[in-house]
Amino acid sequence: MLMRQVAEAFQSLELTSKRSEMTRFLADLFEQASAEDVDILVYLLRGRLGPPFEAPEFGVAERLILVTLSDAVAMPPCQVEALYKKKGDLGLVAEELLPQERSNLTLRDVYDTLRQVATATGAGAQERKIRLVSDLIKRSGGLEAKYILRMLQGRLRLGVGDATIIDGLSEAAGGDYGLRLQIERAYNLCSDLGFVARTLFTNGPTAVEQIGPRVEKPIMVALAERLPSPQQVINKLGRVEAEPKYDGLRLQLHKDHDRVRFFTRRLEDVTGMFPELASAALRQIRAERAVLDGEAVVYNPETGEYLPFQVTVRRKRKYGIAEMETRYPLRYFAFDLLSVDDRDLTRESLLTRREELVKVLRWRADDPIEVTENIITDDAAELERFFQDQIQRGLEGVVVKRPDSPYQAGQRSFNWVKLKRAYRGELRDTVDVVIVGYLVGKGKRAKFGIGSLLAAVYLPQQDKFRTVTKIGSGLTEVGWMEMKSRLDELRSERKPARVDSLIEPDVWVEPAVVVEVLADEITRSPMHTTGKVGSEQGYALRFPRVVSIRMDKGPEDATSEQEILEMYQMQQARPVEQPPDAGKPGKHAA
């Protein structure tokens, strides 16, 4: 497959914001690809060299790309830089400076060269990167070079999400909605859409249906809906299993003989950051191969108190790990078993999975890994008591689950429901929103160049982000400056294709940064697009303030539009009094 074909498709994708058109462009592109190329095509559509949990970073600084382009077009760097300042996009500069005639450069040529660039290390690595990229650009036409340089900068920004790629794959394979569901399920179980695409194009839909959990390939996490009270939970679900809800870091644990890996909900491999948990897993898990789902929480060993997420997330770092292990010890609470010794348990009931988990994991009082406490009940009063016990211990609340439910990877459903504390009828549950732009601001904050953030929630059915609020508080002065610096790296010259907004911010940014906010209430609003149908008003968060920056979440992990609509309905629900926060957790039983 020629890179020119790919670049022309990329250009078509870039020029539309209609998902139906994107799907058609992608289907046409996939139909032109060979089975040997379709996986790398899927990866490059997202600007990566592989699935997110194992794709190497390009490691090419902007200045190095500028020097490389200068070398490729035989033009002084100062002239290339002047053009860059004018256009604001090195890809557009390359498109202008390079000839537009077709080249014989193939998609495989580009992928293999970019992989060499990403994996170049040691003495002389920078020089090798420059030579490789320069040679690649010289072999490219202007259109191909535009997208190659954007990939290297991490600024491909075609407005295409995984959901739209799945639509394109299904259409290209001549499938109906049933095939789309098969592709989505397979992807949710292996988190490698390139692998799923190659399986589909090589062996057909039957092979896709057989894709299941694999050790060392992270599984998309199951997610919970919301309900306002224990009584409403029992009314909707009947008999339930309930567990404490920890304010920690969602981690998936993969054990393969003497090797242990940890993955975040964003599919990042964070294995090296938690050595004490890796050692404990080898000691405590009585299976050669297993995949566990759970929550890691920092605790105070002197008081036994669990510390908030903002403290736990400090453990997520690449350096000074031994010091952090001492300062911030971790406990890992396992609440699900997804695979054991190559047996797929995701289709089994929750109770079956938990029974297997208790058999597989052995723990004593001081072990870092343990199975979460639980109760099974159909009594609202008993669920209320269990809920209040968790609040007294300083936890967030409880997660309630259907005992007979399978593990729905990558899905939010009423198989799981989170029940969190409320107070005096106010909106006390936090909301995760995605930043899609910012306003420069006036007065005191104008000196920072940023005054407020335009934020959105996710609409998975359309693969869109719809605005729900503007945020102007919750960050320190340093925090605002750091936020601006981060958002400027995601700056877009026009509204991103996946953003649905009536508000025009001073600066658009690609949806990537997720922040947790607390608001006073949800109101109807003519200014925001969340929940907006026709001429009706949308929904908005009133007086939002930033609680934390959620580095562990991707944009598609943000609160969904449906959740906002449900939370709006829940605002009038009976309030649950909020007891004091502090408390000692004690130990859990199986």
Coordinates of C-alpha atoms in Angstrom, one line a residue:
M1 CA 0.0 0.0 0.0
L2 CA 1.4 3.4 -1.0
M3 CA 1.8 6.1 1.7
R4 CA 0.2 8.5 -0.8
Q5 CA -3.1 6.6 -0.6
V6 CA -2.9 6.8 3.2
A7 CA -2.1 10.5 3.2
E8 CA -5.0 11.3 0.8
A9 CA -7.4 9.4 3.1
F10 CA -5.9 11.3 6.1
Q11 CA -6.6 14.6 4.4
S12 CA -10.2 13.6 3.7
L13 CA -10.6 12.6 7.4
E14 CA -9.1 15.9 8.5
L15 CA -11.6 17.9 6.4
T16 CA -14.8 16.4 7.8
S17 CA -16.4 16.3 11.2
K18 CA -19.2 14.0 10.2
R19 CA -18.8 10.5 11.7
S20 CA -20.7 8.9 8.8
E21 CA -18.2 10.4 6.3
M22 CA -15.3 9.4 8.5
T23 CA -16.6 5.8 8.6
R24 CA -16.9 5.7 4.8
F25 CA -13.4 7.1 4.3
L26 CA -11.9 4.6 6.7
A27 CA -13.8 1.7 5.2
D28 CA -12.5 2.6 1.7
L29 CA -9.0 2.8 3.1
F30 CA -9.2 -0.5 4.9
E31 CA -10.5 -2.2 1.7
Q32 CA -7.4 -1.0 -0.1
A33 CA -5.1 -2.3 2.5
S34 CA -3.7 -5.9 2.5
A35 CA -4.1 -8.1 5.6
E36 CA -0.4 -7.6 6.2
D37 CA -0.7 -3.8 6.3
V38 CA -4.1 -3.3 8.1
D39 CA -2.7 -3.6 11.6
I40 CA 0.0 -0.9 11.1
L41 CA -2.6 1.3 9.3
V42 CA -4.8 1.1 12.4
Y43 CA -1.8 2.1 14.6
L44 CA -0.8 5.0 12.5
L45 CA -4.3 6.3 12.3
R46 CA -3.9 7.0 16.0
G47 CA -0.4 8.3 15.5
R48 CA 1.2 5.3 17.2
L49 CA 3.5 2.4 16.3
G50 CA 1.6 -0.2 18.2
P51 CA -1.1 -0.6 20.9
P52 CA -0.8 2.0 23.6
F53 CA 0.6 -0.4 26.2
E54 CA 3.7 -1.3 24.2
A55 CA 4.2 1.3 21.5
P56 CA 7.6 3.0 21.7
E57 CA 7.6 6.8 21.9
F58 CA 9.2 8.6 18.9
G59 CA 11.5 10.6 21.1
V60 CA 12.1 13.4 18.5
A61 CA 12.1 16.9 19.8
E62 CA 10.5 19.7 17.7
R63 CA 13.8 21.4 17.1
L64 CA 15.3 18.2 15.8
I65 CA 12.3 17.8 13.4
L66 CA 12.9 21.4 12.2
V67 CA 16.6 20.7 11.6
T68 CA 15.7 17.4 9.8
L69 CA 13.2 19.2 7.5
S70 CA 15.8 21.9 6.8
D71 CA 18.3 19.2 5.7
A72 CA 15.8 17.4 3.6
V73 CA 14.8 20.4 1.6
A74 CA 18.3 22.0 1.5
M75 CA 17.1 25.2 3.1
P76 CA 18.7 27.1 6.0
P77 CA 17.1 26.3 9.4
C78 CA 16.3 30.0 10.0
Q79 CA 14.1 30.1 6.8
V80 CA 12.3 26.9 7.8
E81 CA 11.7 28.3 11.3
A82 CA 10.3 31.5 9.9
L83 CA 7.8 29.5 7.8
Y84 CA 7.0 27.5 10.9
K85 CA 6.2 30.6 12.9
K86 CA 4.0 31.8 10.2
K87 CA 2.0 28.6 9.7
G88 CA 2.3 27.1 13.2
D89 CA 2.5 23.5 11.8
L90 CA 5.6 21.8 10.6
G91 CA 3.5 19.5 8.5
L92 CA 2.1 22.4 6.5
V93 CA 5.6 23.7 6.1
A94 CA 6.8 20.4 4.7
E95 CA 3.7 20.2 2.4
E96 CA 4.7 23.6 1.0
L97 CA 8.4 23.0 0.6
L98 CA 8.3 19.5 -0.9
P99 CA 7.1 18.6 -4.4
Q100 CA 3.5 17.3 -4.8
E101 CA 4.2 14.6 -7.3
R102 CA 3.5 11.0 -6.3
S103 CA 6.2 9.0 -4.7
N104 CA 6.6 5.2 -4.5
L105 CA 7.0 5.3 -0.7
T106 CA 4.9 2.5 0.9
L107 CA 3.1 2.4 4.2
R108 CA 5.4 -0.3 5.3
D109 CA 8.5 1.8 4.5
V110 CA 7.1 4.6 6.7
Y111 CA 6.2 2.3 9.6
D112 CA 9.6 0.5 9.5
T113 CA 11.5 3.8 9.4
L114 CA 9.5 5.4 12.2
R115 CA 10.0 2.3 14.3
Q116 CA 13.8 2.6 13.8
V117 CA 13.6 6.2 14.8
A118 CA 11.7 5.4 18.0
T119 CA 14.0 2.6 19.0
A120 CA 17.3 4.4 18.3
T121 CA 19.3 4.6 21.5
G122 CA 22.8 5.0 22.8
A123 CA 25.7 7.1 21.4
G124 CA 24.9 8.8 18.1
A125 CA 21.1 8.1 18.5
Q126 CA 20.1 11.7 17.7
E127 CA 22.2 11.7 14.5
R128 CA 20.7 8.4 13.4
K129 CA 17.2 9.8 14.0
I130 CA 18.0 12.9 11.9
R131 CA 19.4 10.8 9.1
L132 CA 16.4 8.4 9.1
V133 CA 13.8 11.1 9.1
S134 CA 15.6 13.2 6.5
D135 CA 15.9 10.2 4.1
L136 CA 12.2 9.4 4.7
I137 CA 11.2 13.0 3.9
K138 CA 13.3 13.1 0.8
R139 CA 11.5 10.1 -0.5
S140 CA 8.1 11.6 0.3
G141 CA 5.8 14.0 -1.6
G142 CA 4.5 17.0 0.3
L143 CA 1.3 15.4 1.4
E144 CA 3.0 12.3 2.8
A145 CA 5.6 14.4 4.6
K146 CA 2.8 16.5 6.2
Y147 CA 1.4 13.6 8.0
I148 CA 4.7 11.9 8.8
L149 CA 6.0 15.0 10.6
R150 CA 2.7 15.4 12.4
M151 CA 3.0 11.8 13.7
L152 CA 6.6 12.5 14.9
Q153 CA 5.3 15.6 16.8
G154 CA 2.3 13.7 18.2
R155 CA -0.1 16.0 16.4
L156 CA -1.8 13.9 13.8
R157 CA -5.2 14.9 15.0
L158 CA -7.5 13.4 12.4
G159 CA -10.5 13.5 14.8
V160 CA -10.8 9.7 14.6
G161 CA -11.4 7.7 17.8
D162 CA -11.3 4.0 18.3
A163 CA -15.1 3.8 18.0
T164 CA -15.0 5.3 14.5
I165 CA -12.2 3.0 13.4
I166 CA -14.2 0.0 14.6
D167 CA -17.1 1.3 12.5
G168 CA -14.8 1.5 9.5
L169 CA -13.4 -2.0 10.0
S170 CA -16.9 -3.5 10.3
E171 CA -18.1 -1.7 7.1
A172 CA -15.0 -2.7 5.2
A173 CA -15.5 -6.4 6.1
G174 CA -19.1 -6.1 4.9
G175 CA -20.5 -6.7 8.3
D176 CA -23.7 -5.6 10.1
Y177 CA -24.1 -4.3 13.6
G178 CA -23.4 -7.8 15.0
L179 CA -19.9 -7.8 13.5
R180 CA -19.3 -4.4 14.9
L181 CA -20.2 -5.7 18.4
Q182 CA -17.8 -8.7 17.9
I183 CA -14.9 -6.3 16.9
E184 CA -15.6 -4.1 19.9
R185 CA -15.8 -7.0 22.3
A186 CA -12.5 -8.4 21.0
Y187 CA -10.8 -5.0 21.3
N188 CA -12.1 -4.5 24.8
L189 CA -10.6 -7.9 25.8
C190 CA -7.1 -7.3 24.3
S191 CA -6.8 -3.5 23.9
D192 CA -5.0 -4.0 20.6
L193 CA -7.2 -2.8 17.7
G194 CA -4.4 -3.5 15.1
F195 CA -4.3 -7.1 16.2
V196 CA -8.1 -7.4 16.0
A197 CA -8.1 -5.8 12.5
R198 CA -5.4 -8.2 11.2
T199 CA -7.3 -11.2 12.7
L200 CA -10.5 -10.0 10.9
F201 CA -8.8 -9.5 7.5
T202 CA -6.7 -12.7 7.7
N203 CA -9.1 -15.2 9.3
G204 CA -12.5 -13.6 9.3
P205 CA -15.2 -12.8 11.9
T206 CA -15.2 -16.3 13.5
A207 CA -11.5 -15.8 14.6
V208 CA -12.4 -12.3 16.0
E209 CA -15.2 -13.9 18.1
Q210 CA -12.6 -16.3 19.6
I211 CA -10.3 -13.5 20.8
G212 CA -10.3 -13.5 24.6
P213 CA -8.2 -12.2 27.5
R214 CA -4.5 -12.8 27.2
V215 CA -1.9 -12.3 29.9
E216 CA 0.2 -9.2 29.3
K217 CA -2.5 -7.6 27.0
P218 CA -4.6 -5.3 29.3
I219 CA -8.3 -5.6 29.3
M220 CA -10.5 -2.5 29.1
V221 CA -12.0 -2.0 32.6
A222 CA -15.7 -2.5 33.4
L223 CA -17.3 0.7 34.6
A224 CA -20.2 1.5 37.0
E225 CA -23.4 3.6 36.6
R226 CA -24.7 5.8 39.4
L227 CA -27.8 5.6 41.7
P228 CA -28.6 8.0 44.6
S229 CA -29.6 5.7 47.4
P230 CA -29.4 2.1 48.7
Q231 CA -33.2 1.8 48.3
Q232 CA -33.0 2.7 44.7
V233 CA -30.2 0.2 44.1
I234 CA -32.3 -2.6 45.6
N235 CA -35.3 -1.5 43.7
K236 CA -33.4 -1.7 40.4
L237 CA -31.1 -4.6 41.0
G238 CA -32.7 -6.8 43.6
R239 CA -30.2 -9.1 45.3
V240 CA -26.7 -7.5 45.1
E241 CA -23.1 -8.0 46.0
A242 CA -21.5 -4.8 47.6
E243 CA -17.9 -3.9 48.1
P244 CA -16.0 -0.8 49.5
K245 CA -15.2 1.9 46.9
Y246 CA -11.6 3.0 47.3
D247 CA -10.2 6.4 46.2
G248 CA -7.2 4.9 44.5
L249 CA -5.5 4.0 41.3
R250 CA -7.3 1.4 39.2
L251 CA -4.7 -1.2 38.3
Q252 CA -4.9 -4.5 36.3
L253 CA -2.4 -7.1 37.5
H254 CA -1.0 -9.6 35.0
K255 CA 1.0 -12.6 36.2
D256 CA 2.8 -14.9 33.8
H257 CA 4.9 -17.4 35.7
D258 CA 7.7 -15.3 37.3
R259 CA 6.8 -12.1 35.4
V260 CA 4.3 -9.5 36.7
R261 CA 3.0 -6.4 34.9
F262 CA 0.6 -3.7 36.0
F263 CA -1.6 -1.6 33.6
T264 CA -3.6 1.5 34.3
R265 CA -7.1 2.1 32.9
R266 CA -5.3 4.2 30.2
L267 CA -3.5 1.0 29.2
E268 CA -0.1 2.3 30.4
D269 CA 2.4 -0.2 31.5
V270 CA 3.4 1.0 35.0
T271 CA 5.1 -2.2 36.2
G272 CA 8.3 -0.7 37.4
M273 CA 6.6 1.8 39.6
F274 CA 5.2 -0.8 42.1
P275 CA 8.0 -3.3 42.9
E276 CA 6.5 -4.3 46.3
L277 CA 3.2 -5.3 44.6
A278 CA 5.0 -7.2 41.9
S279 CA 6.9 -9.2 44.6
A280 CA 3.7 -9.8 46.6
A281 CA 1.9 -11.1 43.4
L282 CA 4.6 -13.7 42.8
R283 CA 4.3 -14.8 46.5
Q284 CA 0.6 -14.6 46.9
I285 CA -1.0 -15.7 43.6
R286 CA -1.4 -19.5 43.3
A287 CA -1.6 -19.7 39.6
E288 CA 0.9 -19.7 36.8
R289 CA -1.0 -17.2 34.8
A290 CA -3.7 -14.8 36.0
V291 CA -5.3 -11.4 35.3
L292 CA -6.7 -9.5 38.3
D293 CA -8.7 -6.2 38.5
G294 CA -8.3 -4.1 41.5
E295 CA -7.4 -0.8 43.2
A296 CA -4.1 0.4 44.6
V297 CA -4.3 2.8 47.6
V298 CA -1.6 4.5 49.6
Y299 CA -2.1 4.1 53.3
N300 CA -0.5 5.3 56.5
P301 CA 1.0 2.2 58.2
E302 CA 0.9 3.9 61.6
T303 CA -2.8 4.7 61.6
G304 CA -4.0 2.3 58.9
E305 CA -5.8 5.2 57.3
Y306 CA -6.2 5.2 53.5
L307 CA -5.0 8.4 51.8
P308 CA -6.7 10.2 48.9
F309 CA -6.1 9.7 45.2
Q310 CA -3.9 12.7 44.9
V311 CA -1.4 11.0 47.3
T312 CA -1.7 7.6 45.6
V313 CA -0.9 9.1 42.2
R314 CA 2.4 10.3 43.5
R315 CA 3.6 6.7 43.2
K316 CA 3.1 6.9 39.5
R317 CA 6.7 8.0 38.6
K318 CA 9.7 6.5 36.8
Y319 CA 12.4 7.8 39.2
G320 CA 13.1 7.7 42.9
I321 CA 10.9 4.6 43.2
A322 CA 12.6 3.1 46.3
E323 CA 12.1 6.4 48.2
M324 CA 8.4 6.6 47.1
E325 CA 7.9 3.0 48.2
T326 CA 9.0 3.9 51.7
R327 CA 7.2 7.2 51.9
Y328 CA 3.9 6.0 50.3
P329 CA 3.3 2.2 50.9
L330 CA 0.6 0.6 48.9
R331 CA -2.2 -1.9 49.4
Y332 CA -3.8 -3.6 46.4
F333 CA -7.4 -4.6 46.8
A334 CA -8.4 -7.2 44.2
F335 CA -12.1 -7.4 43.4
D336 CA -12.2 -9.4 40.2
L337 CA -10.4 -12.3 38.4
L338 CA -10.7 -12.1 34.6
S339 CA -8.5 -15.0 33.5
V340 CA -6.6 -17.8 35.3
D341 CA -4.3 -20.3 33.6
D342 CA -5.6 -19.3 30.2
R343 CA -9.3 -19.7 31.2
D344 CA -11.5 -16.8 30.1
L345 CA -13.6 -15.9 33.2
T346 CA -15.2 -12.7 31.8
R347 CA -18.3 -14.6 30.7
E348 CA -18.7 -16.3 34.1
S349 CA -20.9 -14.8 36.8
L350 CA -19.5 -12.4 39.4
L351 CA -19.9 -14.9 42.1
T352 CA -18.0 -17.6 40.2
R353 CA -15.2 -15.1 39.4
R354 CA -15.0 -14.1 43.1
E355 CA -14.9 -17.8 44.2
E356 CA -12.0 -18.4 41.9
L357 CA -10.3 -15.2 43.1
V358 CA -10.4 -16.3 46.7
K359 CA -8.9 -19.7 45.7
V360 CA -6.1 -18.1 43.6
L361 CA -5.1 -15.4 46.0
R362 CA -3.7 -16.2 49.5
W363 CA -3.3 -13.4 52.0
R364 CA -2.5 -12.7 55.6
A365 CA -2.9 -9.7 57.8
D366 CA 0.2 -7.8 56.6
D367 CA 0.2 -8.9 52.9
P368 CA 0.0 -6.0 50.4
I369 CA -2.5 -7.7 48.2
E370 CA -5.9 -8.8 49.5
V371 CA -9.5 -9.5 48.3
T372 CA -12.0 -6.8 49.0
E373 CA -14.5 -7.2 51.7
N374 CA -18.1 -7.8 50.5
I375 CA -21.7 -8.5 51.5
I376 CA -24.5 -10.1 49.6
T377 CA -28.0 -8.7 50.4
D378 CA -31.4 -7.8 49.0
D379 CA -32.1 -5.6 52.1
A380 CA -31.8 -1.8 51.6
A381 CA -31.3 -1.3 55.3
E382 CA -28.4 -3.7 55.4
L383 CA -26.9 -2.1 52.3
E384 CA -27.3 1.3 54.0
R385 CA -25.4 0.1 57.1
F386 CA -22.6 -1.3 54.9
F387 CA -22.5 2.0 53.0
Q388 CA -22.3 4.1 56.2
D389 CA -19.5 1.8 57.5
Q390 CA -17.4 2.6 54.5
I391 CA -18.0 6.4 54.8
Q392 CA -17.0 6.2 58.5
R393 CA -13.7 4.6 57.5
G394 CA -13.0 7.5 55.1
L395 CA -13.8 5.7 51.9
E396 CA -15.8 7.0 49.0
G397 CA -18.8 4.7 49.4
V398 CA -19.6 1.3 47.8
V399 CA -19.8 -0.4 44.5
V400 CA -22.8 -2.6 44.1
K401 CA -22.9 -5.4 41.5
R402 CA -25.3 -8.0 40.1
P403 CA -24.1 -11.4 41.4
D404 CA -24.9 -13.1 38.2
S405 CA -23.3 -10.6 35.8
P406 CA -20.4 -11.2 33.4
Y407 CA -17.4 -8.9 33.3
Q408 CA -18.4 -6.3 30.7
A409 CA -14.9 -5.1 29.5
G410 CA -14.9 -1.5 28.3
Q411 CA -18.6 -1.0 29.1
R412 CA -20.5 1.1 31.6
S413 CA -23.7 -0.6 32.7
F414 CA -26.0 -1.2 35.6
N415 CA -24.3 -4.5 36.3
W416 CA -22.2 -2.3 38.5
V417 CA -23.5 0.7 40.4
K418 CA -21.4 3.2 42.4
L419 CA -23.1 4.6 45.5
K420 CA -21.3 7.7 46.8
R421 CA -22.1 10.1 49.6
A422 CA -24.3 13.1 49.2
Y423 CA -24.9 16.0 51.5
R424 CA -28.0 18.3 51.9
G425 CA -29.1 17.4 48.4
E426 CA -26.2 19.1 46.7
L427 CA -24.3 17.5 43.9
R428 CA -21.5 15.9 45.8
D429 CA -20.3 13.3 43.3
T430 CA -17.4 14.5 41.2
V431 CA -17.4 14.6 37.4
D432 CA -14.5 13.8 35.1
V433 CA -14.4 16.3 32.2
V434 CA -12.2 16.7 29.2
I435 CA -10.6 20.1 28.4
V436 CA -11.4 21.1 24.8
G437 CA -10.3 24.8 24.9
Y438 CA -9.5 27.7 27.0
L439 CA -10.3 31.4 27.3
V440 CA -7.5 33.9 27.8
G441 CA -9.2 35.8 30.6
K442 CA -9.2 39.2 32.0
G443 CA -7.8 41.0 35.1
K444 CA -5.4 39.2 37.4
R445 CA -5.2 36.0 35.4
A446 CA -4.7 37.7 32.1
K447 CA -0.9 37.7 32.8
F448 CA -1.0 33.9 32.6
G449 CA -2.7 33.9 29.2
I450 CA -5.4 31.6 30.5
G451 CA -8.5 32.5 32.5
S452 CA -10.9 29.6 32.2
L453 CA -11.2 26.1 30.7
L454 CA -13.9 24.9 28.3
A455 CA -14.8 21.4 29.4
A456 CA -16.8 18.5 27.9
V457 CA -18.2 15.1 28.6
Y458 CA -18.1 12.1 26.3
L459 CA -20.9 10.8 24.0
P460 CA -19.8 7.3 23.1
Q461 CA -22.6 6.6 20.6
Q462 CA -21.3 9.4 18.4
D463 CA -17.6 9.4 19.5
K464 CA -18.0 13.1 20.4
F465 CA -17.2 15.4 23.2
R466 CA -20.0 17.8 24.2
T467 CA -19.4 20.9 26.3
V468 CA -20.8 21.0 29.8
T469 CA -19.1 23.8 31.7
K470 CA -16.4 26.5 31.9
I471 CA -14.0 26.1 34.8
G472 CA -12.4 29.1 36.5
S473 CA -11.3 27.9 39.9
G474 CA -9.5 25.1 41.7
L475 CA -6.0 25.6 40.4
T476 CA -3.2 27.6 42.0
E477 CA -1.3 30.3 40.0
V478 CA 1.4 27.7 39.3
G479 CA -1.3 25.2 38.4
W480 CA -2.8 27.6 35.8
M481 CA 0.6 28.2 34.2
E482 CA 1.3 24.5 34.1
M483 CA -2.1 23.9 32.6
K484 CA -1.6 26.5 29.9
S485 CA 1.8 25.0 29.0
R486 CA 0.3 21.5 28.7
L487 CA -2.7 22.7 26.7
D488 CA -0.6 24.7 24.3
E489 CA 1.1 21.4 23.3
L490 CA -2.4 20.2 22.2
R491 CA -3.4 23.5 20.5
S492 CA -5.6 23.2 17.4
E493 CA -6.1 25.9 14.8
R494 CA -9.7 25.0 14.5
K495 CA -12.4 23.2 16.5
P496 CA -11.4 19.5 16.8
A497 CA -13.6 17.2 14.7
R498 CA -14.8 15.3 17.8
V499 CA -15.9 18.4 19.7
D500 CA -19.5 19.6 19.7
S501 CA -19.6 23.2 21.0
L502 CA -21.7 26.4 20.7
I503 CA -19.0 28.3 22.6
E504 CA -15.9 29.6 20.7
P505 CA -12.9 29.6 23.1
D506 CA -9.9 31.8 22.4
V507 CA -7.9 28.6 22.0
W508 CA -9.1 25.1 20.9
V509 CA -7.2 22.1 22.1
E510 CA -7.4 18.4 21.2
P511 CA -9.4 16.4 23.8
A512 CA -6.7 14.7 26.0
V513 CA -6.5 16.3 29.4
V514 CA -9.0 15.0 32.0
V515 CA -9.8 16.9 35.2
E516 CA -12.0 15.9 38.1
V517 CA -14.3 18.7 39.1
L518 CA -16.9 19.3 41.9
A519 CA -19.8 21.5 41.1
D520 CA -22.8 22.9 43.1
E521 CA -25.4 21.4 40.8
I522 CA -26.4 20.6 37.3
T523 CA -28.6 23.1 35.5
R524 CA -30.2 23.6 32.1
S525 CA -28.2 25.8 29.8
P526 CA -28.6 27.3 26.3
M527 CA -24.9 27.6 26.0
H528 CA -23.7 24.0 26.3
T529 CA -24.4 21.0 24.1
T530 CA -24.5 18.2 26.6
G531 CA -27.9 16.6 26.4
K532 CA -29.1 19.2 23.8
V533 CA -31.7 17.9 21.4
G534 CA -32.9 20.2 18.7
S535 CA -33.9 23.6 20.1
E536 CA -34.0 22.4 23.7
Q537 CA -31.5 23.6 26.2
G538 CA -28.5 21.5 27.2
Y539 CA -27.1 20.8 30.6
A540 CA -24.2 22.5 32.5
L541 CA -22.3 22.2 35.7
R542 CA -22.8 25.2 38.0
F543 CA -19.8 26.7 39.8
P544 CA -17.3 23.9 39.0
R545 CA -13.9 23.8 40.6
V546 CA -11.0 21.5 39.8
V547 CA -10.4 18.8 42.4
S548 CA -7.6 17.0 40.6
I549 CA -6.0 16.4 37.3
R550 CA -6.7 12.8 36.3
M551 CA -3.5 11.6 34.6
D552 CA -4.7 8.0 34.9
K553 CA -7.7 8.6 32.6
G554 CA -8.0 9.1 28.8
P555 CA -10.6 11.4 27.2
E556 CA -12.9 8.5 26.5
D557 CA -12.8 7.7 30.3
A558 CA -14.5 11.0 31.1
T559 CA -18.0 11.1 32.5
S560 CA -20.5 10.3 29.8
E561 CA -23.4 12.5 28.6
Q562 CA -25.9 9.9 29.9
E563 CA -24.3 10.0 33.4
I564 CA -24.8 13.8 33.5
L565 CA -28.5 13.4 32.5
E566 CA -28.9 10.7 35.2
M567 CA -27.1 12.9 37.8
Y568 CA -29.5 15.7 37.0
Q569 CA -32.4 13.5 37.8
M570 CA -30.8 12.3 41.0
Q571 CA -30.3 15.8 42.4
Q572 CA -33.7 15.7 44.0
A573 CA -33.1 12.3 45.6
R574 CA -33.1 11.8 49.3
P575 CA -29.8 13.2 50.7
V576 CA -27.5 10.9 52.6
E577 CA -25.9 12.7 55.6
Q578 CA -22.2 12.8 55.4
P579 CA -20.4 11.7 58.6
P580 CA -16.9 12.8 59.5
D581 CA -14.2 11.6 57.0
A582 CA -11.4 10.2 59.1
G583 CA -11.3 6.6 60.3
K584 CA -9.3 3.5 60.5
P585 CA -10.0 0.8 57.9
G586 CA -9.3 -2.4 59.8
K587 CA -8.7 -5.6 57.9
H588 CA -10.9 -7.2 55.3
A589 CA -12.2 -10.8 55.2
A590 CA -12.9 -12.8 52.1

